[in-house]
Coordinates of C-alpha atoms in Angstrom, one line a residue:
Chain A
X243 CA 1.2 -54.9 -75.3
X244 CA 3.1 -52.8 -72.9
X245 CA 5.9 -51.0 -74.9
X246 CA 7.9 -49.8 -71.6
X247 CA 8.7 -52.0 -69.1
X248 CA 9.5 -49.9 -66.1
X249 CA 12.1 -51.8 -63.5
X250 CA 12.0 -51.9 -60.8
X251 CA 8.7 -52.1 -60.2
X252 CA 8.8 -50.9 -56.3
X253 CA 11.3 -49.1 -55.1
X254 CA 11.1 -48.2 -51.2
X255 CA 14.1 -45.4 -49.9
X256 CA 14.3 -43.1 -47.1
X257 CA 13.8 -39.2 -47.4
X258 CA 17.4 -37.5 -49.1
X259 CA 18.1 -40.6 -51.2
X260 CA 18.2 -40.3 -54.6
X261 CA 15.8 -42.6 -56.4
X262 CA 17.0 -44.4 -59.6
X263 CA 14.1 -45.6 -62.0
X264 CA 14.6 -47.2 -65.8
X265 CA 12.6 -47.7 -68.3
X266 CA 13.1 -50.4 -71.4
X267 CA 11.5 -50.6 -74.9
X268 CA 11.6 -52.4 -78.2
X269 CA 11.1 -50.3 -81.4
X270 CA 12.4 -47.2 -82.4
X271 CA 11.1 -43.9 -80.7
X272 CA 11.0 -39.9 -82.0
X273 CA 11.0 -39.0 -78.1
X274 CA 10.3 -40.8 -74.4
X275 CA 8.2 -39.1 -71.8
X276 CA 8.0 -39.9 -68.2
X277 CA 4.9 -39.3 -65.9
X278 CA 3.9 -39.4 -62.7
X279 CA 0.8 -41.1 -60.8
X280 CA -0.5 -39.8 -57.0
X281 CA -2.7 -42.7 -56.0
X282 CA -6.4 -42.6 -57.5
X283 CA -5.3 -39.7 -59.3
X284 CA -4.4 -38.9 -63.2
X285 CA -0.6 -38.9 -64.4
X286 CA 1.0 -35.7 -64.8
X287 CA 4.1 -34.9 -67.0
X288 CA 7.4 -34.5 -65.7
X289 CA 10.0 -34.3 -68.8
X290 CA 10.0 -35.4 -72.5
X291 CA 13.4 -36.2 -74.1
X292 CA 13.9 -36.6 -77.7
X293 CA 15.6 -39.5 -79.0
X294 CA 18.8 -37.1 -80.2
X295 CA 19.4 -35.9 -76.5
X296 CA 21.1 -38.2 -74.2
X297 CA 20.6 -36.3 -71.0
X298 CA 17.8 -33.8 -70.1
X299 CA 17.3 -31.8 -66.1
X300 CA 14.3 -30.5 -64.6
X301 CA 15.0 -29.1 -60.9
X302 CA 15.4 -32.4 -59.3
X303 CA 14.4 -34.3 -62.2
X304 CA 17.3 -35.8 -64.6
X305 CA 16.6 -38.1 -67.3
X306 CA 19.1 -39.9 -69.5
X307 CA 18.3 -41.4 -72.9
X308 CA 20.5 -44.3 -74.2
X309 CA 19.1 -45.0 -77.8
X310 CA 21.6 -47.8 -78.6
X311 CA 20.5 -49.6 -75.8
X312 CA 17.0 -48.5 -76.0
X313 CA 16.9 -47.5 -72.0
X314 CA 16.0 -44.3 -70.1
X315 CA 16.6 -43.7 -66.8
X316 CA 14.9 -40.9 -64.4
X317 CA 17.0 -40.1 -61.3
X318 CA 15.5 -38.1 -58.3
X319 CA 18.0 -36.5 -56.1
X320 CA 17.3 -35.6 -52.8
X321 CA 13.8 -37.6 -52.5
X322 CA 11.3 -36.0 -50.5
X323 CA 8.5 -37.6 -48.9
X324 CA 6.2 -36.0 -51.4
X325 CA 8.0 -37.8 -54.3
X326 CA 6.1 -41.2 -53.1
X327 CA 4.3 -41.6 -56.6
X328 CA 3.4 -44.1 -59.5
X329 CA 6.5 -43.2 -62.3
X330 CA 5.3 -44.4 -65.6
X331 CA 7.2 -44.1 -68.9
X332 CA 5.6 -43.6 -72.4
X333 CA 6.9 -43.8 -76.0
X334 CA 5.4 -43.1 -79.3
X335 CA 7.1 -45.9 -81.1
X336 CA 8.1 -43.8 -83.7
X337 CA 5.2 -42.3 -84.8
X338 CA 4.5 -38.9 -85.3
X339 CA 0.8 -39.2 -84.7
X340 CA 1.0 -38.1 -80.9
X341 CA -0.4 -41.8 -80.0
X342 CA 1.4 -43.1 -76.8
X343 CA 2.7 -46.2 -75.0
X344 CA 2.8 -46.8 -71.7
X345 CA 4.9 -49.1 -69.5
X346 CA 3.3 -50.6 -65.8
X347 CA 5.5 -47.8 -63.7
X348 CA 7.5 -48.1 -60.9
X349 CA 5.5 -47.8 -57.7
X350 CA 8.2 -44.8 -55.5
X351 CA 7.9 -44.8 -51.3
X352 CA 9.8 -42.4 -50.0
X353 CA 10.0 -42.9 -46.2
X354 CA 9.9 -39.8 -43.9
Chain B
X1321 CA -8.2 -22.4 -66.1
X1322 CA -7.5 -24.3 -69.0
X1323 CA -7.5 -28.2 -68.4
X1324 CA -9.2 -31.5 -68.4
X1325 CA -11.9 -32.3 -66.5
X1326 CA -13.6 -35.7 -65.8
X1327 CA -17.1 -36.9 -64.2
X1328 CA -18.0 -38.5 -62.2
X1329 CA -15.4 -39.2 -59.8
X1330 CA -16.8 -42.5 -58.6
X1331 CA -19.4 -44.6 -60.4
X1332 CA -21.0 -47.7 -60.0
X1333 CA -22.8 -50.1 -62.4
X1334 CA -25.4 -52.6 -62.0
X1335 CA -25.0 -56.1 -64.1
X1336 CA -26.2 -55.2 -67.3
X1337 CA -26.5 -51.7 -67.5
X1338 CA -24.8 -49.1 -69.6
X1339 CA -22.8 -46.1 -68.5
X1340 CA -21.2 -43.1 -69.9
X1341 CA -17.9 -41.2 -68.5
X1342 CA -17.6 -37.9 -69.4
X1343 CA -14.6 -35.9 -70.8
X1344 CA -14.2 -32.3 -71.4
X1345 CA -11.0 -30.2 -72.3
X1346 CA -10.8 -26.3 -73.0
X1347 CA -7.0 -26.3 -73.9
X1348 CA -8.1 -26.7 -77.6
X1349 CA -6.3 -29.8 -78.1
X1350 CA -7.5 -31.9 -81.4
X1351 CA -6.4 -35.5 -80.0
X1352 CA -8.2 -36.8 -77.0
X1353 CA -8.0 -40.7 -75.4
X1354 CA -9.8 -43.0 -73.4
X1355 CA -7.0 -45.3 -71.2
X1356 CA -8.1 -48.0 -68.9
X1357 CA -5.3 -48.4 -65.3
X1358 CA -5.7 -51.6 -63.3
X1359 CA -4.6 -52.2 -60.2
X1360 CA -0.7 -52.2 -60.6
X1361 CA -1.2 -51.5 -63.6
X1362 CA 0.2 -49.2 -66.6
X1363 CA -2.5 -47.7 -69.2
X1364 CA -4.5 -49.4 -71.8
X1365 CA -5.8 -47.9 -74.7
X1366 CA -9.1 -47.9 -75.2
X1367 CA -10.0 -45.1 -78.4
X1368 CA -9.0 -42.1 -79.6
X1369 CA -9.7 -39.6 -81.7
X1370 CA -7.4 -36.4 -83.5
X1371 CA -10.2 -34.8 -84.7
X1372 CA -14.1 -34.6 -84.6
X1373 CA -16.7 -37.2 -86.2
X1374 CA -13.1 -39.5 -86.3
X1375 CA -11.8 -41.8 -83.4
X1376 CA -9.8 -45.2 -84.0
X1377 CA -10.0 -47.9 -81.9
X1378 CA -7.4 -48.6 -79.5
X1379 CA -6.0 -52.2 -77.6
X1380 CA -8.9 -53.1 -75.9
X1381 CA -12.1 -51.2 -77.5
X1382 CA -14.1 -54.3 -77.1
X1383 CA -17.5 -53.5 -75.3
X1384 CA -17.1 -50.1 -75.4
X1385 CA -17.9 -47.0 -77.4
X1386 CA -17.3 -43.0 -78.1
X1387 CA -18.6 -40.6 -80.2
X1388 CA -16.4 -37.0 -81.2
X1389 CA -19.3 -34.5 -82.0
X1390 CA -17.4 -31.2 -80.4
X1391 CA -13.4 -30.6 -80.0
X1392 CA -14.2 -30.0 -76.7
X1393 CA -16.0 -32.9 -75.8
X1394 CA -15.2 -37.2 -75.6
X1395 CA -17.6 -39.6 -73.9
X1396 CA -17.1 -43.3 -73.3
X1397 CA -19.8 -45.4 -72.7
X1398 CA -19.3 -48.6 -71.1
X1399 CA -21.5 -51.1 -72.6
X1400 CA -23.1 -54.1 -71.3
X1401 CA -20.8 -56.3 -73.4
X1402 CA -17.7 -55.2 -71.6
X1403 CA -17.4 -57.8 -69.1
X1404 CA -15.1 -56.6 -66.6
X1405 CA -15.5 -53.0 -66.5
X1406 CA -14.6 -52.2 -63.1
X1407 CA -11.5 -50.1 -63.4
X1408 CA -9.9 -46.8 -62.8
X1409 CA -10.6 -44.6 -66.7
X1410 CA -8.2 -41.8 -67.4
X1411 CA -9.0 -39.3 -70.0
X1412 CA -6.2 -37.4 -71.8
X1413 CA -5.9 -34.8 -74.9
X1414 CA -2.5 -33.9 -76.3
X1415 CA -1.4 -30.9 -79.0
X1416 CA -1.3 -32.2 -82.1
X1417 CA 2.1 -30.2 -83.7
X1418 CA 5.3 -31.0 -85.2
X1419 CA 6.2 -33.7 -83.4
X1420 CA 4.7 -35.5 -80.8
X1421 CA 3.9 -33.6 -77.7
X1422 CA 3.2 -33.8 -73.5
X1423 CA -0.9 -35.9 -72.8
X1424 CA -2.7 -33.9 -70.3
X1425 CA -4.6 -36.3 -68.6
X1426 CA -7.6 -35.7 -66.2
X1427 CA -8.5 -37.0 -62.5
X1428 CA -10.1 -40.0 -63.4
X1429 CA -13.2 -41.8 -62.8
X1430 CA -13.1 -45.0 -60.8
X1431 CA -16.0 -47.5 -62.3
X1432 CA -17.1 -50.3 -60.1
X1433 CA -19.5 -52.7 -61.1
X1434 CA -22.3 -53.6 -58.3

């Protein structure tokens, strides 16, 4: 079963947007991670959060953790064309044995 | 350079036959995984394994296999019992230390049955 559930699950915006992604889950987590997927290609790791932090920035990147509500969010600012990408987000559902779960991404288009 | 590598890129299967998917990583990782992406998909878990001559299976190990014989080194095979194998397969190894850690995940081989 799919522990993230990614929403929405398309999201279509025009180049200098910011794109807005979240991510949902059930049980308790040590840490979220979020990923990225170019099409027919593998996923590639953008930022891990730990479930103490609330907020976390990479460049562009900035990812919120709300643990009470068990939700993440990954906000892109200033889209590029080059951002159009599968966004997946993965938990470990509290385990500490590196195993991870993945949710059905959010399909980004970022329009030139 | 250290990474993941995965071959072949494309591969195609007739009815019936067997096939194996290779995975090899030189970023000394001990945990490595097979994940299976359909089309709109997320991943599915297929195995893993943390360390050699031990792999677990995953969500949906059913008519496939691995073996573990080097750190280095994780095949899946696709057997004849998997019934609808054609998918995109993602390999991935992660770190295992304190705490759980960023999957490095390789190109992927797309598996079409002919």
């Amino acid at each position: 079963s799919q522990q993230g559930e990614e929403d929405p699950q398309a999201l279509s915006i025009q180049e200098g947007e910011n794109a807005t992604m979240n991510c949902s889950y059930k049980t308790s987590i040590n840490n979220l991670q979020w990923y990225r997927q170019n099409s027919g290609r593998g996923l590639v790791h953008l930022i891990l959060i730990r479930s103490n932090e609330r907020e976390k920035h990479s460049g562009r990147l900035r990812v919120t953790l709300d643990t009470s509500k068990k939700s993440s969010s990954l906000l892109i600012t200033a889209s590029r064309a080059a951002d159009t990408a599968s966004y997946f987000c993965a938990t470990d559902r509290g385990s500490t044995l590196g195993r991870l779960y993945f949710g059905r991404g959010t399909q980004l288009t970022v329009w030139p | 350079d250290g990474g993941i590598t995965q071959s072949p890129k494309y591969l195609f299967r007739k009815e019936g036959q067997n096939v194996t998917l290779s995975c090899e990583q030189n970023l000394n990782h001990d945990a490595m995984y097979w994940y299976r992406q359909d089309p709109g998909q997320g991943l599915r878990l297929i195995y893993y394994s943390q360390i050699v001559n031990d792999f677990q299976k995953g969500d949906i190990a059913e008519g496939y296999s691995v073996s573990r014989e080097k750190k280095e080194s994780f095949p899946l095979t696709v057997t004849s019992a998997q019934k609808n194998p054609t998918a995109f397969y993602l390999c991935a190894s992660q770190y295992m230390g304190v705490g759980n850690t960023e999957a490095f995940f390789g190109q992927g081989t797309r598996l079409t049955v002919v």
